[in-house]
Structures are given as structure tokens and as C-alpha cells.
Short mmCIF file of C-alpha atoms and ligand atoms in Angstrom, two decimals:
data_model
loop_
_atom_site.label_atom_id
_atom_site.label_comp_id
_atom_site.label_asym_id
_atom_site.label_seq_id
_atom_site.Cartn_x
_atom_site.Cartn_y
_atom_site.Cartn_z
CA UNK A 1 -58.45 2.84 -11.15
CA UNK A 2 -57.59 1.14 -7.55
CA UNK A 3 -53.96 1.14 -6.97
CA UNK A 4 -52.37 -0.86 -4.29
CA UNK A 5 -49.49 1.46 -3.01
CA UNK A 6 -47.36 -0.64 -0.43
CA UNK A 7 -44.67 1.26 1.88
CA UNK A 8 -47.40 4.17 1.66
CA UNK A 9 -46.79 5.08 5.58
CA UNK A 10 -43.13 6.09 4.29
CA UNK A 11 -41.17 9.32 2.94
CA UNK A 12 -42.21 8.73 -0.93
CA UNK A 13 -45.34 6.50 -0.39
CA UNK A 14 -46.59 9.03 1.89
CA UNK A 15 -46.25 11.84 -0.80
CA UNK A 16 -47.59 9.49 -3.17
CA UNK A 17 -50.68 9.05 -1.85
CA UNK A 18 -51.08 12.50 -0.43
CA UNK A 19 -50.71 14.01 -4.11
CA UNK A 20 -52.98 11.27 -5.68
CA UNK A 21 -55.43 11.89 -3.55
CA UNK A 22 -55.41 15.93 -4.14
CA UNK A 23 -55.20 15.96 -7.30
CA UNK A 24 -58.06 13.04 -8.36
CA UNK A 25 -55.44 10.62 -9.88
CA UNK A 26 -57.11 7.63 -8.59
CA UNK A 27 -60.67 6.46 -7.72
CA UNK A 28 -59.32 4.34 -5.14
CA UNK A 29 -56.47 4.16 -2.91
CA UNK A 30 -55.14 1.06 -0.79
CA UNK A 31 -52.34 1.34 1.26
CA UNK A 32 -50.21 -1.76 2.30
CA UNK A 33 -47.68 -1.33 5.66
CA UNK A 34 -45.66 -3.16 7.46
CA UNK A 35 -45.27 0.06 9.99
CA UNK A 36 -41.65 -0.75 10.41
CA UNK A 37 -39.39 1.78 12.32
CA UNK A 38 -39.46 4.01 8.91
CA UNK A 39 -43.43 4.00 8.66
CA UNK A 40 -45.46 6.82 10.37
CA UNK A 41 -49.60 6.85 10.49
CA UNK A 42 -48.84 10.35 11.28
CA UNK A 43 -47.86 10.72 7.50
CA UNK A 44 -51.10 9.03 6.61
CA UNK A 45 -53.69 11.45 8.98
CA UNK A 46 -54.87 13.25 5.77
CA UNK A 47 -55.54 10.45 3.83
CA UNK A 48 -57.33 8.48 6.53
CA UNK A 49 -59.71 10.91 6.72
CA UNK A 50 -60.96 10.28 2.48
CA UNK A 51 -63.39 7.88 1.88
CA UNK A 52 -61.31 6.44 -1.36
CA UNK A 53 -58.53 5.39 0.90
CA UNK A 54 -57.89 2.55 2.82
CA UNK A 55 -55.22 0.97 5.31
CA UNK A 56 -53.73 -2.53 5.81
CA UNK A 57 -50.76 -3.32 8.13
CA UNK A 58 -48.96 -6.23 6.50
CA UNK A 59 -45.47 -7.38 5.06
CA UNK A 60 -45.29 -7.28 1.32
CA UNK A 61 -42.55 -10.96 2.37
CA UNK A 62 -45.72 -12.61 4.15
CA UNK A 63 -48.16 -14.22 0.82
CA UNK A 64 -50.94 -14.24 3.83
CA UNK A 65 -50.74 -10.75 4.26
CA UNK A 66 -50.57 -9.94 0.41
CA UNK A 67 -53.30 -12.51 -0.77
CA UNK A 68 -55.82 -11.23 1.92
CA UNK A 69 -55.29 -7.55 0.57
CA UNK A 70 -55.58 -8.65 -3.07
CA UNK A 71 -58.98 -11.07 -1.88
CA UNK A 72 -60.19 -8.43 -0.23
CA UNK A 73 -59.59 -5.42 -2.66
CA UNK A 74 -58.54 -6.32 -6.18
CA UNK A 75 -56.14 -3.83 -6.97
CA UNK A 76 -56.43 -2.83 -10.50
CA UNK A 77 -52.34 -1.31 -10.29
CA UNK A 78 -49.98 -2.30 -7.20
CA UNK A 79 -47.09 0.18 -7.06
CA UNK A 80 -43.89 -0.95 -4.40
CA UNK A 81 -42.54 1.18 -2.19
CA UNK A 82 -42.14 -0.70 0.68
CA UNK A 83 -38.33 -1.67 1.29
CA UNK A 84 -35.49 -1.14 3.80
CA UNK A 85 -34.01 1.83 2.31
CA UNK A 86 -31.43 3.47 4.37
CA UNK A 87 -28.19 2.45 3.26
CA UNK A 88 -26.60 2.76 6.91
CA UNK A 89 -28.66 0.40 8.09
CA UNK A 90 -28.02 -1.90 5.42
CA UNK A 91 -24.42 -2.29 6.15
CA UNK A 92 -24.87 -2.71 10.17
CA UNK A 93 -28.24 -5.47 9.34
CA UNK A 94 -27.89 -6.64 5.69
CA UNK A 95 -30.63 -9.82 6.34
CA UNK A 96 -33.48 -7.70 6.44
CA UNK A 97 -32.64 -6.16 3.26
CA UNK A 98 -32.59 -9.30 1.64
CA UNK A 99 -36.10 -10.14 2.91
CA UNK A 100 -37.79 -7.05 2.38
CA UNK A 101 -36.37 -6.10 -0.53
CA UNK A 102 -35.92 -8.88 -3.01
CA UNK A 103 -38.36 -11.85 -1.25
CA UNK A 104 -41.21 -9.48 -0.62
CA UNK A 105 -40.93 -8.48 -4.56
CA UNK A 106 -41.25 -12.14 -5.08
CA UNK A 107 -44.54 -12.48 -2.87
CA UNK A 108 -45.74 -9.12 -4.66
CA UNK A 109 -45.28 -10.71 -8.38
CA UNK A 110 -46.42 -13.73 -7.61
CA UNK A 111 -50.05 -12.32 -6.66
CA UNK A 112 -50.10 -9.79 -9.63
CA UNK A 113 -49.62 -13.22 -11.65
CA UNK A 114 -52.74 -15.05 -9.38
CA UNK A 115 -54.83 -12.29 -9.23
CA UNK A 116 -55.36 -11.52 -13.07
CA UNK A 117 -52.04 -10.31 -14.52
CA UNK A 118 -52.10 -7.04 -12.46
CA UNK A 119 -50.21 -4.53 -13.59
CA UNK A 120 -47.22 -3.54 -11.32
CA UNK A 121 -44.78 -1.24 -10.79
CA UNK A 122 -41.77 -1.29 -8.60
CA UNK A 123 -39.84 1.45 -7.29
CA UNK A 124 -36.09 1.73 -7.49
CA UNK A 125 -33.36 3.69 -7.35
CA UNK A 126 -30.28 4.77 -9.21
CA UNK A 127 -27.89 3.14 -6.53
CA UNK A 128 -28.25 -0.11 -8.44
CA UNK A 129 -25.56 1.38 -10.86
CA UNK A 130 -23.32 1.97 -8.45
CA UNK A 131 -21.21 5.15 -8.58
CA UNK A 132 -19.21 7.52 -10.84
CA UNK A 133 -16.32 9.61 -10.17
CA UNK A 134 -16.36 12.84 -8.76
CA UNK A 135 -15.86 15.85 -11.07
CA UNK A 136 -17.44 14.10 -14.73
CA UNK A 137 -19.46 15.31 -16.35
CA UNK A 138 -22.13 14.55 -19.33
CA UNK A 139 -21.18 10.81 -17.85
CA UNK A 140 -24.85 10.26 -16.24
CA UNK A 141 -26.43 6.81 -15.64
CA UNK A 142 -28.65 5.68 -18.48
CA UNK A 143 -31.35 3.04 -18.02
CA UNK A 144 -28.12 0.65 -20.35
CA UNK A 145 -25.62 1.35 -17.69
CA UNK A 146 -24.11 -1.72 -16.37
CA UNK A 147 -25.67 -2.58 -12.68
CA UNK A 148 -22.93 -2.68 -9.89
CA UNK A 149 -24.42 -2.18 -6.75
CA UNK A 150 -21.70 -0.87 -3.45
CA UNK A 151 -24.33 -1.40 -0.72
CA UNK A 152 -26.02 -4.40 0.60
CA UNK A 153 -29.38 -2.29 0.34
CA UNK A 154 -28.41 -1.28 -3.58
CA UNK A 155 -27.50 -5.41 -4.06
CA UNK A 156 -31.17 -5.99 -3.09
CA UNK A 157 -32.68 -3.23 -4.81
CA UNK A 158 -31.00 -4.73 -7.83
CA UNK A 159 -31.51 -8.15 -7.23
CA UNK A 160 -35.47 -6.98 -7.01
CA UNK A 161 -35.46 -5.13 -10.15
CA UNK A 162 -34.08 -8.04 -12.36
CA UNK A 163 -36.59 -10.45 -10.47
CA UNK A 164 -38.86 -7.95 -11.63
CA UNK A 165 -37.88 -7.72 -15.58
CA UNK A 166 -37.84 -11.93 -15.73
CA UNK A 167 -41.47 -11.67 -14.57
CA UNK A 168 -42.36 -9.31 -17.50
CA UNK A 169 -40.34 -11.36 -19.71
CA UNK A 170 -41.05 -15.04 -18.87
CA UNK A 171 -44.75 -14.91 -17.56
CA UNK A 172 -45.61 -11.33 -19.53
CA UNK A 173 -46.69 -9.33 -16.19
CA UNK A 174 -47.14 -6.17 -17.02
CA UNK A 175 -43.88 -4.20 -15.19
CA UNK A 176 -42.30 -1.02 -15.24
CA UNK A 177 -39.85 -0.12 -13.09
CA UNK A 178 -38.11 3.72 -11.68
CA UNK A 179 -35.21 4.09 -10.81
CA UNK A 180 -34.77 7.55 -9.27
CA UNK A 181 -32.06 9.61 -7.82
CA UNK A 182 -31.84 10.67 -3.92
CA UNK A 183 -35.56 12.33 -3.16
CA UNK A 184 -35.92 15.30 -0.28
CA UNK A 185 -39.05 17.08 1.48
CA UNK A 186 -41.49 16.66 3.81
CA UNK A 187 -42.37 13.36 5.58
CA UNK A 188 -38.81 12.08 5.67
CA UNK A 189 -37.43 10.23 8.14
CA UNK A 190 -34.73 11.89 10.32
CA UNK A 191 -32.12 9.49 9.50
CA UNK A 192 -31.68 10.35 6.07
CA UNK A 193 -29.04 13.35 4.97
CA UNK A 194 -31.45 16.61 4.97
CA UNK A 195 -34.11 15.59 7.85
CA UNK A 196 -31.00 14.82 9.68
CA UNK A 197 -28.69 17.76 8.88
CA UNK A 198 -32.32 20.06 9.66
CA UNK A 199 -33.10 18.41 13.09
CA UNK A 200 -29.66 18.44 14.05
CA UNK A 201 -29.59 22.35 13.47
CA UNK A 202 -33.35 23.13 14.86
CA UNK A 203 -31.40 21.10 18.12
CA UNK A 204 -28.50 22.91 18.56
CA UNK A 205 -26.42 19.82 17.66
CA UNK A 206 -23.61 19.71 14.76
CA UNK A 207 -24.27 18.33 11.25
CA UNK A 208 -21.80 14.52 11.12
CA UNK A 209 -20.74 14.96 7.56
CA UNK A 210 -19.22 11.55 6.71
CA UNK A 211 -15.12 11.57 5.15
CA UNK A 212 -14.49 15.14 3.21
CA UNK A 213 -17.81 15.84 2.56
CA UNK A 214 -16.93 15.93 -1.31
CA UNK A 215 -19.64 12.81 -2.09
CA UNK A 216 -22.21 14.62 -4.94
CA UNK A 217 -25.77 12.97 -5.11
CA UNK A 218 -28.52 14.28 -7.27
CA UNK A 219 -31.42 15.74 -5.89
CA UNK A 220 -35.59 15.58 -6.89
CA UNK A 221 -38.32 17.03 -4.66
CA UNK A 222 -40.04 13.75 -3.77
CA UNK A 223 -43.38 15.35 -5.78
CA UNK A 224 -41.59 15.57 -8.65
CA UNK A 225 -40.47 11.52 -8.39
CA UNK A 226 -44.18 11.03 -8.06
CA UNK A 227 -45.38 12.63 -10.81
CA UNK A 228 -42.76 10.54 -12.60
CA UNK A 229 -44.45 7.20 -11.58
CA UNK A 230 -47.87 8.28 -12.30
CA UNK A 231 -47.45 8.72 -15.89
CA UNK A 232 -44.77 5.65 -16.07
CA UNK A 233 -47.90 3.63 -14.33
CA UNK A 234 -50.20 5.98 -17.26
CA UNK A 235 -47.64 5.47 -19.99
CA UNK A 236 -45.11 3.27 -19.67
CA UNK A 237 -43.87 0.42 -21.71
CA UNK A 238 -44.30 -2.70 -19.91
CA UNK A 239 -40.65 -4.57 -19.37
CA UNK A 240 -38.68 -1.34 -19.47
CA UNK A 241 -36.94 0.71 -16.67
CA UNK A 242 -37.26 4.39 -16.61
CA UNK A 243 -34.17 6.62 -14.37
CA UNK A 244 -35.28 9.47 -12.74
CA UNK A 245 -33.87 12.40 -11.68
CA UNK A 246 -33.05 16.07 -11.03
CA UNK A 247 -29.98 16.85 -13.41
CA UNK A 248 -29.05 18.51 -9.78
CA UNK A 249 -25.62 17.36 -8.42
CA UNK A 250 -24.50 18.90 -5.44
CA UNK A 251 -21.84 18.17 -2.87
CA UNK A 252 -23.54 16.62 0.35
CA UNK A 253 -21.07 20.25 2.19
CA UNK A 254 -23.13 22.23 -0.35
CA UNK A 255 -26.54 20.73 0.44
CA UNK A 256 -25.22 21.07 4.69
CA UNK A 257 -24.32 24.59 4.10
CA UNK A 258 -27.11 25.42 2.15
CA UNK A 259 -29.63 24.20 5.34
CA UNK A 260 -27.71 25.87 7.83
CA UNK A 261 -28.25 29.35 5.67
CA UNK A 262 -31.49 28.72 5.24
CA UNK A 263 -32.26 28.15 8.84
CA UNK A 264 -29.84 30.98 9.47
CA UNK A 265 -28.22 29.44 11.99
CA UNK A 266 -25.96 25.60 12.60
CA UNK A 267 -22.56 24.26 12.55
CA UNK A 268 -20.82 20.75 10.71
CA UNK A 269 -18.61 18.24 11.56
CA UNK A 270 -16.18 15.63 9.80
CA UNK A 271 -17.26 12.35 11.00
CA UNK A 272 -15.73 8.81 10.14
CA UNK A 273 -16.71 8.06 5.94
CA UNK A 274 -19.40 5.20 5.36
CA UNK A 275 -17.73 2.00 4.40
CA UNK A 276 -17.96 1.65 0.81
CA UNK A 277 -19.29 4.85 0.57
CA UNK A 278 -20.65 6.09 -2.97
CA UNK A 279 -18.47 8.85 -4.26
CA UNK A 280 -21.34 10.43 -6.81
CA UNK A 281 -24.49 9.83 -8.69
CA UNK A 282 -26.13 11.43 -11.68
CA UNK A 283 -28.79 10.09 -13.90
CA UNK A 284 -29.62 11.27 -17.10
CA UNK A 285 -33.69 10.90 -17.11
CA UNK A 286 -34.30 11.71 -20.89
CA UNK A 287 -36.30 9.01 -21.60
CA UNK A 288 -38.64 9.66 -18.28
CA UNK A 289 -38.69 12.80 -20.25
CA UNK A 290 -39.72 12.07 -23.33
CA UNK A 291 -42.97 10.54 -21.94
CA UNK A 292 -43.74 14.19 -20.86
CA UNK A 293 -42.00 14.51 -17.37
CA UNK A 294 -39.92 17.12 -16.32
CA UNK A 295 -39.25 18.09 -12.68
CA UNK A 296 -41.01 21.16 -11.53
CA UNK A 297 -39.24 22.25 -8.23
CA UNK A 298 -36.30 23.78 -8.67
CA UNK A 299 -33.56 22.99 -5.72
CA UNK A 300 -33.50 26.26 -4.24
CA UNK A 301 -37.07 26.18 -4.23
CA UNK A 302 -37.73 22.33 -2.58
CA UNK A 303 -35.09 23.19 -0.09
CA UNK A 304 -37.29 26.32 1.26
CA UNK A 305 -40.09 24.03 1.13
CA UNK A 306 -38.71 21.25 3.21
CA UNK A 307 -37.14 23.75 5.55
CA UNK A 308 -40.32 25.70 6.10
CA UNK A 309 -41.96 22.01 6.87
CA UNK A 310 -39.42 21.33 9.31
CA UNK A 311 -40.06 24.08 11.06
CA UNK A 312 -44.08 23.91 10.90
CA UNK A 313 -43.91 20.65 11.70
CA UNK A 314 -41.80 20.14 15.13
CA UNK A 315 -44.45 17.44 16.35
CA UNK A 316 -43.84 15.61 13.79
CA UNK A 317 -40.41 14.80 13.80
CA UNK A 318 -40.08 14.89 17.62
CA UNK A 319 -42.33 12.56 17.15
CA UNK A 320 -39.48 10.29 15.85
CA UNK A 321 -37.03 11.31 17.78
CA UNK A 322 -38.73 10.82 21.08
CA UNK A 323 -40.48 7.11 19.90
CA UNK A 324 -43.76 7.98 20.54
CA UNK A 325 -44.75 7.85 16.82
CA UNK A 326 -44.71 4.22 18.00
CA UNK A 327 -47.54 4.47 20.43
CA UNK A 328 -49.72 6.03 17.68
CA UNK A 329 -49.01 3.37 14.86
CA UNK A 330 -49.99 0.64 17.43
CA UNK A 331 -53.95 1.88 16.96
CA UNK A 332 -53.72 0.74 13.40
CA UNK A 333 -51.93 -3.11 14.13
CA UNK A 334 -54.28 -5.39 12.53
CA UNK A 335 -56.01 -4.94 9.35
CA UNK A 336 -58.22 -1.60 9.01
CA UNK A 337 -60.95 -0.41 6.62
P1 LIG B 1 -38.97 4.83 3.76
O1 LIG B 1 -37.97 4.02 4.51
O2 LIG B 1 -39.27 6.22 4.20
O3 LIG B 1 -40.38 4.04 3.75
C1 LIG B 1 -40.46 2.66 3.54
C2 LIG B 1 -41.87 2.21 3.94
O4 LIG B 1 -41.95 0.80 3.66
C3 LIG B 1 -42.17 2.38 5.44
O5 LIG B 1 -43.46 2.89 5.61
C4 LIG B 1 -42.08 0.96 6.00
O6 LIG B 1 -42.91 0.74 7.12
C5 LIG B 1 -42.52 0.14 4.79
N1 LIG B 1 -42.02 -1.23 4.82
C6 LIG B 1 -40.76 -1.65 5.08
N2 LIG B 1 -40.69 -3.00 5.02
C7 LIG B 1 -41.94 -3.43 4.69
C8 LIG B 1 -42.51 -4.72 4.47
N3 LIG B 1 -41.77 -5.83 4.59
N4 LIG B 1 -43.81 -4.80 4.14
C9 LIG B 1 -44.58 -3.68 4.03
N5 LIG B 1 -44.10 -2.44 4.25
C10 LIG B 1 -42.79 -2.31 4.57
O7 LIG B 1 -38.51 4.77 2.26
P2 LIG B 1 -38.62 5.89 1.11
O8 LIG B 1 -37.47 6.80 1.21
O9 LIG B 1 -40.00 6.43 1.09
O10 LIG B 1 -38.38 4.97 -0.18
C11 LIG B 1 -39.50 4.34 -0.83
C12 LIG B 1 -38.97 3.53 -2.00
O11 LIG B 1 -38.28 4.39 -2.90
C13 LIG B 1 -37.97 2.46 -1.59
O12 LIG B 1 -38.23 1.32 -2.37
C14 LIG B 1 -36.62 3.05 -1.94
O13 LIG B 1 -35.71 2.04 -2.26
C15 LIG B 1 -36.98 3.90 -3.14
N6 LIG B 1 -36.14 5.10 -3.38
C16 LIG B 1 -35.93 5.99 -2.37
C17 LIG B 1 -35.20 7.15 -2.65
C18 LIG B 1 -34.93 8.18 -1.57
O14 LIG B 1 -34.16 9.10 -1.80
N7 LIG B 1 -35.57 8.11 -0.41
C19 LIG B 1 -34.69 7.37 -3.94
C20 LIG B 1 -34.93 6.41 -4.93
C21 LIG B 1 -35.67 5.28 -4.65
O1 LIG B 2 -29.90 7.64 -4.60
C1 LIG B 2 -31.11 7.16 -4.12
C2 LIG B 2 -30.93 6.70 -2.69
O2 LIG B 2 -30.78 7.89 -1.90
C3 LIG B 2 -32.11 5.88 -2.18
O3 LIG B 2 -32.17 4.69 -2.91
C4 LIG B 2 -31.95 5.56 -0.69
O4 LIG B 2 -33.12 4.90 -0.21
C5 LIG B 2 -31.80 6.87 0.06
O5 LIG B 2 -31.57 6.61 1.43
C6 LIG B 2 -30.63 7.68 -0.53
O6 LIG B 2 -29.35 7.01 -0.25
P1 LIG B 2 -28.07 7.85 0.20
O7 LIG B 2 -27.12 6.93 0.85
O8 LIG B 2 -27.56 8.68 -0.92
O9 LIG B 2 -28.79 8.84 1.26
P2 LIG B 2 -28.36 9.34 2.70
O10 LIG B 2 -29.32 10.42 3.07
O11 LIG B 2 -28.15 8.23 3.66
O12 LIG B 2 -26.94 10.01 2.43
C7 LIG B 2 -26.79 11.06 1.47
C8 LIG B 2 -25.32 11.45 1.47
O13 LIG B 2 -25.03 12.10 2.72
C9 LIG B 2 -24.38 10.28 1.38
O14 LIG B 2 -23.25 10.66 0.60
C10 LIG B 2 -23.94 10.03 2.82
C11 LIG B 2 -24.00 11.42 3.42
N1 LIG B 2 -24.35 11.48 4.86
C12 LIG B 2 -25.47 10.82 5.27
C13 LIG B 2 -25.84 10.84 6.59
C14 LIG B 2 -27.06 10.08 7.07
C15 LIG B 2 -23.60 12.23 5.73
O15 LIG B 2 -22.58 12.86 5.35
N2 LIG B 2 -23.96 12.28 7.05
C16 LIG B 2 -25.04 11.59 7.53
O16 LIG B 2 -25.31 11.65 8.77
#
């Protein structure tokens, strides 16, 4: 199977990939990039080295840039991970958002539909149900929950996935779609909670925890998402949305405090809350499950891992936080094969 992966040079793409590639999944890989801010060729340097993989810079929102790749390669599977996806962001610049997330989903079904009903997959997240109360419990997110989005970015992600399930209804493309819970480990960009809490530490610079601190997400080892998509792409029932997730709510101080005892050293500070700011998720991933996923790394476990990559892998977040990541993903503008 050749599967189009687009967003690859990102946190989740880039693991994607990485694993598919180790562990034979696919015969071919193409990856898809627009190398925005968030995408890193550094992330890609194993892959680029396999002959079954290949790189394209392009926007999944420019139908040039997607037609050439589908002329050029016809991908068998296209799986989306390209979006704007930090939730900060969204609320300071919603307009990318909106282009990224829901127009380039509209330029990706549309050539699924022209090139030969290709089956697709997008990749979403359980911020489209907006948030829960703090202290529930057995009150997780089910793939019936209503959708109310709190964040520009979750408005778009949402907006996408219905987009999505009229496709699969009205023209019968073959869609599944994820929605997963927040992901951790190596490859992701420092802007996000634990990359940021763990370069802040490895600097000498205190943790900003936004308002009390008290905000509970529910944390997967980005492998373990993965996994989940490979067998929704394997198994899945076209025009149906599978959640997934860790059943592993913890407070964003507990997740803080955990990194600064790992790294054995670090200190936190109360900064201003995020405007509309999420209180908690959970998602109840049972029927992910009952295809035959589970998740595999325990929290305790993926947090050692990510904080041992951290630390192995200095260049590659100073990388980031110096800019010159940029000079390096300038070799691959243009197309490349
Ligand atoms: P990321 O920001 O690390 O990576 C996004 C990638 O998409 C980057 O390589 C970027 O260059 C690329 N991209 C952005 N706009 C593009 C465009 N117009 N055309 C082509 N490429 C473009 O994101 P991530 O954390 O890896 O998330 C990947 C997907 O998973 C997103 O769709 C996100 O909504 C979803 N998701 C993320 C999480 C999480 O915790 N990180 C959880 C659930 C779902
Ligand atoms: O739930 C899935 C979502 O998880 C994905 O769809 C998003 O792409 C991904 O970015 C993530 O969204 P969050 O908003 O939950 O992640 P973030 O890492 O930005 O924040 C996690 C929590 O930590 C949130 O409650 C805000 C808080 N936070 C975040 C940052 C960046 C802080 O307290 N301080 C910070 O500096």
C-alpha cells in the first residue's frame, strides 16, 4: 500500500512515518509539507534516508500542490495530519486556522474523489467536543457526544471533520476519522505543554502554568495514537469516527511536577489563564478498542521516554529555539524525490 501522509514533517506525522517505516506497515511512503513554523526536516532525517519514502513541500489548501502529488504518485491511502494545531495560536491568528484546517480538507477530498475514490483518513482531536467539568468521572466523550468546540482551532477541526462525514455520505468516499486526546513524546514542538515545561527546565527558566493549574487533559504516547490510525486505516468502517485516548487524566500541575522530578531539578509559575480555556478532557476510546487497540505506554513510562529524548536530543530542539531549523528546511523548498 502507498499512503499519502500530509503534515508528516510534524509531532504525530513525524512518528507516523518513523514507526511505519520500522515496522514494514507500508510499501510506500509519501510525505506532503507545507514546512510551516511547526514542520522540521530534522524530524524526517531517518526517513529520507529509505528508499520507500518520499518528500513534497506543498499546502494541502493549494489543488496545484495536491493534484501534482496525486499525478505524480497515486496514493493508494492519504492520511491528514497537516493543520494549525496549537490552540494559542489559534486565538492570537484564527484565519489561518480556517484555511488550513477546514479549506485544505476540502482540496484533500476533492482529489480522493478525482483520483479514484481514494480512501482517506483525517486526523482529529477530542477538542471538537469541547470540555467537561473538572472532578467527573465515568462522564468521558463518546464518538455521540454533542460537538461544541471553545477554540477557534477546535471550530475548524470540527468544521473539517463534518466536511469530512458529508463526503462519505453524499459522494461515498471512503472516510474514517480519529479523534484523539492530547499526544506527548519525542519530535514535539516546544510550544506545546511538555516540550515547553522540559526546555524551560533544561534552561533554567520557570514553567508559565496558565490560571490555577487545575485544567486535566488526557494523555497518549504519540506511538500509541499511531498504532490507533493504522488499524482504523486497516479496519475501520468507512463514515464513522473513532476517539482515542489514554483513560489518563492528569492535572496540567501534576504533569509540571512530574517533569521537574524527573529531570530532578525546575521551578513553576502562575501565569495569566488562556481565554476560553478548556477546563478538562477525557475520552472514552472503547470502540477504538474493540477493533483491537489498546495503548501500550503507560504514563510513567512515555514521560521517561520523552524526558530521556529531551535530553539526548539538545540539537534538536535548540534547533527551534534558535531558528535555524529554518535554514535546514529551506534545502527541501520545491518538490523532492
Ligand atoms: P504539528 O503542528 O506538530 O504538525 C503539523 C504539520 O502540518 C507541520 O509539519 C506543518 O508544517 C504541516 N502543515 C501545516 N499547515 C499545512 C498546510 N497548509 N499544508 C501542508 N502541511 C501543513 O501538529 P501535530 O501535533 O503533529 O498534530 C497533527 C494532527 O493531529 C493535527 O491535525 C492535530 O489537529 C491532530 N491532533 C494533535 C494532537 C496533539 O496532542 N498534538 C492530539 C489530537 C489530534
Ligand atoms: O486534546 C488534543 C489537543 O491537545 C490537540 O488537538 C492540540 O493540537 C494540542 O495542541 C493539544 O491542545 P492543548 O491546548 O490541550 O495543548 P497545550 O499543550 O497547548 O496545553 C495543554 C494544557 O497546558 C492546557 O490546559 C494549557 C496548559 N498550558 C499550556 C501551555 C503551552 C500551560 O499551562 N502553560 C503553557 O505554557
Amino acid at each position: 500500500m502507498k499512503i499519502l501522509v500530509t503534515g508528516g514533517a510534524g509531532f504525530i506525522g513525524g512518528n507516523f512515518i518513523a514507526c511505519a517505516l520500522r515496522e514494514n506497515r507500508a510499501d510506500e511512503i509519501v510525505c506532503m509539507d507545507k514546512l510551516t513554523y511547526a514542520g522540521n526536516m530534522h524530524t524526517l532525517s531517518g526517513a529520507l534516508k529509505d528508499p520507500r519514502f518520499r518528500f513534497y513541500r506543498g499546502d494541502i489548501a493549494c489543488k496545484k500542490d495536491v493534484e501534482e502529488v496525486f499525478r505524480k504518485e497515486s496514493p493508494d491511502a492519504v492520511i491528514n495530519f497537516a493543520a494549525e494545531s496549537h490552540v494559542d495560536r489559534s486565538i492570537a491568528h484564527p484565519s489561518v486556522f480556517l484555511k488550513t484546517n477546514v479549506s485544505g480538507v476540502g482540496v484533500l477530498l476533492d482529489a480522493c474523489r478525482k483520483y479514484g475514490n481514494v480512501r482517506f483518513h483525517q486526523v482529529s482531536t477530542d477538542e471538537v467536543y469541547g470540555d467537561l467539568p473538572l472532578g467527573g468521572k465515568g462522564d468521558a466523550f463518546t464518538e455521540d457526544s454533542p460537538l461544541r468546540p471553545s477554540s477557534p482551532y477546535s471550530a475548524s477541526k470540527a468544521s473539517a471533520d463534518l466536511l469530512a462525514l458529508a463526503y462519505s455520505r453524499t459522494y461515498g468516499l471512503p472516510v474514517t476519522l480519529s479523534r484523539c486526546s492530547n499526544n506527548y513524546g519525542p519530535f514535539q514542538f516546544p510550544e506545546k505543554l511538555i516540550p515547553l515545561a522540559l526546555t524551560h527546565i533544561l534552561r533554567g527558566e520557570p514553567v508559565p502554568v496558565y490560571g490555577t493549574g487545575e485544567n486535566v487533559r488526557d494523555w497518549l504516547f504519540a506511538e500509541d495514537h499511531c498504532a490507533a490510525i493504522r488499524l482504523i486505516l486497516q479496519k475501520g468502517e468507512p463514515g464513522r469516527v473513532y476517539n482515542v485516548g489514554g483513560r489518563c487524566e492528569r492535572s496540567n500541575l501534576e504533569v509540571v511536577r512530574a517533569l521537574i522530578s524527573a529531570v530532578g531539578k525546575g521551578e513553576y509559575t502562575f501565569v495569566a489563564d488562556r481565554p476560553g480555556h478548556d477546563l478538562r478532557y477525557a475520552i472514552d476510546p472503547s470502540f477504538a478498542e474493540s477493533l483491537g487497540w489498546a495503548p501500550k505506554v503507560p504514563f510513567e513510562e512515555g514521560l521517561q521516554r520523552t524526558v530521556a529524548w529531551y535530553l539526548s536530543h539538545e540539537e534538536w530542539w535548540k534547533g527551534i529555539l534558535d531558528g535555524s531549523y529554518r535554514a535546514y528546511n529551506k534545502e527541501f523548498y520545491g518538490s523532492k524525490r
